[in-house]
CSV table of C-alpha atoms in Angstrom, one decimal:
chain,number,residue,atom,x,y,z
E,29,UNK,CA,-2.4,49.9,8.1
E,30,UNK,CA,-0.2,53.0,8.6
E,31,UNK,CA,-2.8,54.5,11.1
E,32,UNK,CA,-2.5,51.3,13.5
E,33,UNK,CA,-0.1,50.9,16.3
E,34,UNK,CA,2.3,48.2,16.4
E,35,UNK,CA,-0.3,46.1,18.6
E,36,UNK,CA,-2.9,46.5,16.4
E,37,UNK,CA,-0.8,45.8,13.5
E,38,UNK,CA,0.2,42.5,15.2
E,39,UNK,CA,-3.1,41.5,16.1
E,40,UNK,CA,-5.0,41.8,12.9
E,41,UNK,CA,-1.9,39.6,11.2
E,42,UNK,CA,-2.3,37.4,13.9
E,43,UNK,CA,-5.8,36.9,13.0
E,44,UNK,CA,-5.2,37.0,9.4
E,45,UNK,CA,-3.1,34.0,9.8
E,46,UNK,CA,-5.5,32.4,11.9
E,47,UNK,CA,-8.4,32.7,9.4
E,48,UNK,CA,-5.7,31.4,6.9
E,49,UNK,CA,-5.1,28.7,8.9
E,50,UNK,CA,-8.5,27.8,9.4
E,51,UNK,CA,-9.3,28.2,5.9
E,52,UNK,CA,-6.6,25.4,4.8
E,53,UNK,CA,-8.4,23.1,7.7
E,54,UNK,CA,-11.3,23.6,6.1
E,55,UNK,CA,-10.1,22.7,2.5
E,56,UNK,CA,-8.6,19.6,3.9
E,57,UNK,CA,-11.7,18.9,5.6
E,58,UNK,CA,-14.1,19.0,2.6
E,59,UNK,CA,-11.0,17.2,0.8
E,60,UNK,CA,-11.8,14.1,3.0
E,61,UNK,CA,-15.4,14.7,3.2
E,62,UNK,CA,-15.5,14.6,-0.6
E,63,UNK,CA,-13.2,11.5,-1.3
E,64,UNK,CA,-15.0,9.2,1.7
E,65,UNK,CA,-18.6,9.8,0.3
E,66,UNK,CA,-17.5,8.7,-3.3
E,67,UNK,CA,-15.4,6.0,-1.5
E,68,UNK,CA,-17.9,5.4,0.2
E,69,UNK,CA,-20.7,4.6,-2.3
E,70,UNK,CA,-18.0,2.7,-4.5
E,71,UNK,CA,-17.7,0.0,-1.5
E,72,UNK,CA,-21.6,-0.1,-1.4
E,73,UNK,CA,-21.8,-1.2,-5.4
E,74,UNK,CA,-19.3,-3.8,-5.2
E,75,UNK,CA,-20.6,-4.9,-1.6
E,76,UNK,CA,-24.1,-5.2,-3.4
E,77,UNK,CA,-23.0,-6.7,-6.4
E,78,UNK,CA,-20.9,-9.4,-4.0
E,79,UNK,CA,-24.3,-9.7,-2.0
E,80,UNK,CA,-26.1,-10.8,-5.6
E,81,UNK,CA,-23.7,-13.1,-6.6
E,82,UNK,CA,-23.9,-15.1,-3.7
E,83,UNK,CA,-27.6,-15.2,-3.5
E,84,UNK,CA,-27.6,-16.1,-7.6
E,85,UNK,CA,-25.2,-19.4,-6.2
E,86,UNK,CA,-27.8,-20.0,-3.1
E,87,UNK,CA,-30.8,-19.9,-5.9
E,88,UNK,CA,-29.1,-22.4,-8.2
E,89,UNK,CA,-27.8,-24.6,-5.5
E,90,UNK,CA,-31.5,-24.6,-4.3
E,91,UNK,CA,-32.6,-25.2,-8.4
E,92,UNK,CA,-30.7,-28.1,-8.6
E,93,UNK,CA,-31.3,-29.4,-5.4
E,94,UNK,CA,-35.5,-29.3,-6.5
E,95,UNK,CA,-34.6,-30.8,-9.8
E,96,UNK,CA,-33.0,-33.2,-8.3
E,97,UNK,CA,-36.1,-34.0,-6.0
E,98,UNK,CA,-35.2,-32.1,-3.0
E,99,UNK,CA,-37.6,-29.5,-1.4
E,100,UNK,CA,-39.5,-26.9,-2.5
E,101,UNK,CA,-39.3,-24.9,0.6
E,102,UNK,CA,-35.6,-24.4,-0.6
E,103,UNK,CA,-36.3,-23.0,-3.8
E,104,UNK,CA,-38.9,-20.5,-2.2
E,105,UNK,CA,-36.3,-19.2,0.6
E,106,UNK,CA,-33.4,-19.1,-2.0
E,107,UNK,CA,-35.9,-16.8,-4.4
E,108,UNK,CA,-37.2,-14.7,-1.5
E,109,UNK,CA,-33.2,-14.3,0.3
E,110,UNK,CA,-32.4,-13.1,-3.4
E,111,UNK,CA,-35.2,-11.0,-3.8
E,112,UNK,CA,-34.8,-9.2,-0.6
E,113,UNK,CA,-30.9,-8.4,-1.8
E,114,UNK,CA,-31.9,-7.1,-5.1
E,115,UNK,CA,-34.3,-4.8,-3.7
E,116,UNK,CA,-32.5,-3.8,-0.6
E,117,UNK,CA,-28.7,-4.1,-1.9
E,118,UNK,CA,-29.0,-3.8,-5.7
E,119,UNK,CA,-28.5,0.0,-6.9
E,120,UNK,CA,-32.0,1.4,-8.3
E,121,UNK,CA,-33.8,1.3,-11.8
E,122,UNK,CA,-31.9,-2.0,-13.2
E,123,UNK,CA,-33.4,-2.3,-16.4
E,124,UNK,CA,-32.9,-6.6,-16.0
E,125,UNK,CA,-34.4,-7.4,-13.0
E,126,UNK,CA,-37.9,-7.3,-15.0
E,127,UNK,CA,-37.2,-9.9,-16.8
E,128,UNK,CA,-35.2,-12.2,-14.5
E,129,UNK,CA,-38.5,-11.8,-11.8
E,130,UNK,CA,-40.7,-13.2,-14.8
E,131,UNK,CA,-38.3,-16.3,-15.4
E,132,UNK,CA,-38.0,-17.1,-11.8
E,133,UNK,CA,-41.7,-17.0,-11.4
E,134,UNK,CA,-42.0,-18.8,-14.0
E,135,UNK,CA,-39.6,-21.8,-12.1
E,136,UNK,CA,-41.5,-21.9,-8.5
E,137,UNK,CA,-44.9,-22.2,-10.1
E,138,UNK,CA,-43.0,-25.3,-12.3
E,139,UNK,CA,-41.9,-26.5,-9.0
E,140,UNK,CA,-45.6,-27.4,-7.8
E,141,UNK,CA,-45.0,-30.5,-10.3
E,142,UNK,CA,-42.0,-32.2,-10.0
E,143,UNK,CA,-42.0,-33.2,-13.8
E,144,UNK,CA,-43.0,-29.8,-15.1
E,145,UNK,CA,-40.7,-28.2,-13.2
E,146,UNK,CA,-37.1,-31.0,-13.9
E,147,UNK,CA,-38.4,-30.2,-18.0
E,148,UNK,CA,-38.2,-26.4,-17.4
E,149,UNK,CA,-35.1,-26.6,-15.6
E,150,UNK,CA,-33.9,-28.7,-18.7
E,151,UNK,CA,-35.3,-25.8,-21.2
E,152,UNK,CA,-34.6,-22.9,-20.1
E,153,UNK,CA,-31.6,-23.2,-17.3
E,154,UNK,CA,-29.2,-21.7,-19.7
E,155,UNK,CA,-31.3,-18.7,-20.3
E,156,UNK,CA,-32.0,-18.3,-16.5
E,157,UNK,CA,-28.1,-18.0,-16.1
E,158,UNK,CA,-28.2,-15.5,-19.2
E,159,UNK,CA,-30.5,-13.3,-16.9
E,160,UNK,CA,-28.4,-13.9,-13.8
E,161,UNK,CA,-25.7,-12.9,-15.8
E,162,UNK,CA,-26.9,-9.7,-17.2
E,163,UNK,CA,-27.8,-8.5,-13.9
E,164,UNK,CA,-24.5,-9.1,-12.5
E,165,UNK,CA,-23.2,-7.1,-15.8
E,166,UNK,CA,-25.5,-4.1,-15.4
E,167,UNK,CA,-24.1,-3.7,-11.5
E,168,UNK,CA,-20.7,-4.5,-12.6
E,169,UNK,CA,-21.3,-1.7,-15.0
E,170,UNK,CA,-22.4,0.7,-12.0
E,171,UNK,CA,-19.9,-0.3,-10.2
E,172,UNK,CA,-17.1,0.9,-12.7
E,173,UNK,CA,-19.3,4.0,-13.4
E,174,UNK,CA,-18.4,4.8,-9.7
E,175,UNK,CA,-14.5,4.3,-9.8
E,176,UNK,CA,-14.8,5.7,-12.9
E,177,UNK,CA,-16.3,9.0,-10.8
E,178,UNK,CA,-14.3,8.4,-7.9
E,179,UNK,CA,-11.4,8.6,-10.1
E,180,UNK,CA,-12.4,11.5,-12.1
E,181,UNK,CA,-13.4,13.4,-8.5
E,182,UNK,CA,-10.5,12.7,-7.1
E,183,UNK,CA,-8.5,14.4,-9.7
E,184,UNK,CA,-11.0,17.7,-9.7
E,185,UNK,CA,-10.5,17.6,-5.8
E,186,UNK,CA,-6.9,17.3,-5.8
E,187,UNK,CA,-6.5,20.3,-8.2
E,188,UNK,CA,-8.9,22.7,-6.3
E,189,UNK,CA,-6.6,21.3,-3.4
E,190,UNK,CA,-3.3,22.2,-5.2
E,191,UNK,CA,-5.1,26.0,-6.1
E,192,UNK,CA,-6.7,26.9,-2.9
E,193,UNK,CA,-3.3,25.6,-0.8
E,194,UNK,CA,-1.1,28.4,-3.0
E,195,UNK,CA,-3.7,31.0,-2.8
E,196,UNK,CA,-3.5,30.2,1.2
E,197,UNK,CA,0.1,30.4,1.1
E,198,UNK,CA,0.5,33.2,-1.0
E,199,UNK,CA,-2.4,35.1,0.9
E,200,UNK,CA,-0.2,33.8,4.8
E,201,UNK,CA,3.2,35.6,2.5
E,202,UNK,CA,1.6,38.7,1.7
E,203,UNK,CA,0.3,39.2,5.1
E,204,UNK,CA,3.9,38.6,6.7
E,205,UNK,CA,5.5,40.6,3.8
E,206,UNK,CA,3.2,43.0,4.4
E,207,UNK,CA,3.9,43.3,8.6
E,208,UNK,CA,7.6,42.6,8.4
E,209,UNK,CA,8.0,45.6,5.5
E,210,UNK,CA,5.8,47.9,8.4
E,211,UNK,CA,8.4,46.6,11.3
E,212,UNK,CA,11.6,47.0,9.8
E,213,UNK,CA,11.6,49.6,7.0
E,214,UNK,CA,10.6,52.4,10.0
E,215,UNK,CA,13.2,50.7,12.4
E,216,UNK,CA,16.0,51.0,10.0
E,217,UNK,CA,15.2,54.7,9.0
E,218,UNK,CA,15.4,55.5,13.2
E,219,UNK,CA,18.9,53.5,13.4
E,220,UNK,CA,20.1,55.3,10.0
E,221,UNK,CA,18.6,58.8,12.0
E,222,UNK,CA,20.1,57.9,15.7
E,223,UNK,CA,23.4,56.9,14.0
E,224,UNK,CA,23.6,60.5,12.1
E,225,UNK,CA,22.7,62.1,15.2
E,226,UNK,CA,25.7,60.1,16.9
E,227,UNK,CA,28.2,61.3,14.5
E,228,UNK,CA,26.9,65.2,15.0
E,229,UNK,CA,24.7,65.5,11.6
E,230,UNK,CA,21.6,67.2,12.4
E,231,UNK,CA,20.7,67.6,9.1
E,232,UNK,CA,19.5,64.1,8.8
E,233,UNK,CA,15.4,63.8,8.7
E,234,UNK,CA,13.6,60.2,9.1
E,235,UNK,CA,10.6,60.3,6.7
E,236,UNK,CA,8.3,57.8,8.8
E,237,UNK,CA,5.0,58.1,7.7
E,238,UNK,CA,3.1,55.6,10.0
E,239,UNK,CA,1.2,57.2,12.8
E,240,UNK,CA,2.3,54.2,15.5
E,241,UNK,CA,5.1,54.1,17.7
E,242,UNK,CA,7.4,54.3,14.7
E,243,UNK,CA,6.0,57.8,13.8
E,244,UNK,CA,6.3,59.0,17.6
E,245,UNK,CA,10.2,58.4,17.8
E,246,UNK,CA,11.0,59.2,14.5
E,247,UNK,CA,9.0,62.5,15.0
E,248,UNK,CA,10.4,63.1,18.6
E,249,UNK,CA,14.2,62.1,16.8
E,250,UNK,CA,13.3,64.9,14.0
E,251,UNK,CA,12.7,67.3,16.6
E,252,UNK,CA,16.0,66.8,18.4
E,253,UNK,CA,17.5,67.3,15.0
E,254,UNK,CA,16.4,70.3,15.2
E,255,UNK,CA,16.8,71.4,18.4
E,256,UNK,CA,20.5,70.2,17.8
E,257,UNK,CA,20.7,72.4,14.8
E,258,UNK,CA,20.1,75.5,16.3
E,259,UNK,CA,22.7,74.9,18.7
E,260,UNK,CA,25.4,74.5,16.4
């Protein structure tokens, strides 16, 4: 940095800072970009798991309503609305939805006999509600699993944040250490020399060693040292 000249000195500070300033944008970018996407995919588990629930209601509303003589056609929407929102809402590879497909199979082909079908509801309507319930469970569980990640990301995040926001700052110091030490350590050695020439000691040498505009007057203020000198 000695070899540069006060603009060039000032220039590639200037686009230090600038880089530094961008670099801190982009930390607070990926900052956001990381805490919406686990966000994000949190909302989407309890959206889904709210989506199940109220299609589990719809289906035993429409259970009941068969049992009860009402018509089959409503018992065949209710199991095809919730089957659409377990594939398309759920979250993949639920280990219950197996079983709770075979039991609710197991009810519409009942439903073809009105009998068969208000003795099956009698039998096993407790352990369809069991399989309703595990589902909602396993979700649930996903569902925590992702706060649980949110959480845990959020903390990670929030210390590379703290880190790479000091290393920025420290970095942006140094820089302005760095040109502020080039600026006024020369200046003050030209004051200190134009001050001793002022009071007639031409003895006095300014040891600049920067070859910038710095160098040229303290050089220029050597020589009339020495030009004074001789006079003397």
């Amino acid at each position: 940095m000695n070899n540069l000249t006060i603009w060039q000195r000032l220039n590639l500070a200037v686009t230090l800072l600038i880089f530094l300033l961008a670099l801190g944008g982009g930390l607070a970018f990926w900052m956001e970009r990381t805490q919406s996407g686990h966000e994000a995919a949190k909302s989407e588990l309890e959206l889904a798991l709210k989506s199940v629930e109220y299609e589990i209601a719809r289906y035993n509303g429409a259970l009941r309503g068969v049992a009860l003589g009402g018509e089959r056609s409503d018992l065949t929407t209710a199991r095809n609305a919730l089957d659409s929102t377990i594939t398309k809402s759920a979250p993949s590879g639920l280990v219950t939805t197996t079983d709770l497909r075979r039991e609710l199979n197991a009810f519409e082909q009942a439903s073809t006999n009105q009998q068969a079908f208000t003795a099956r509801v009698a039998a096993n309507y407790a352990a369809l509600q069991d399989k309703f319930e595990a589902l909602t469970k396993e979700i649930r569980g996903k569902v925590d699993a992702a706060k649980s990640a949110n959480d845990k990301s959020a903390t990670w995040v929030n210390y590379f944040a703290i880190i790479g926001m000091a290393l920025i700052a420290g970095a942006a110091l140094t820089v302005w250490r760095r040109l502020s030490r080039s600026m006024t350590s020369p200046m003050q050695s030209i004051v200190e020399g134009l001050e001793a020439l002022q009071h007639g000691d031409f003895t006095k040498r300014i040891q600049i060693h920067q070859q910038d505009e710095f160098g040229i007057v303290g050089n220029g203020l050597n020589k009339l040292g020495e030009i004074g000198r001789a006079h003397v």
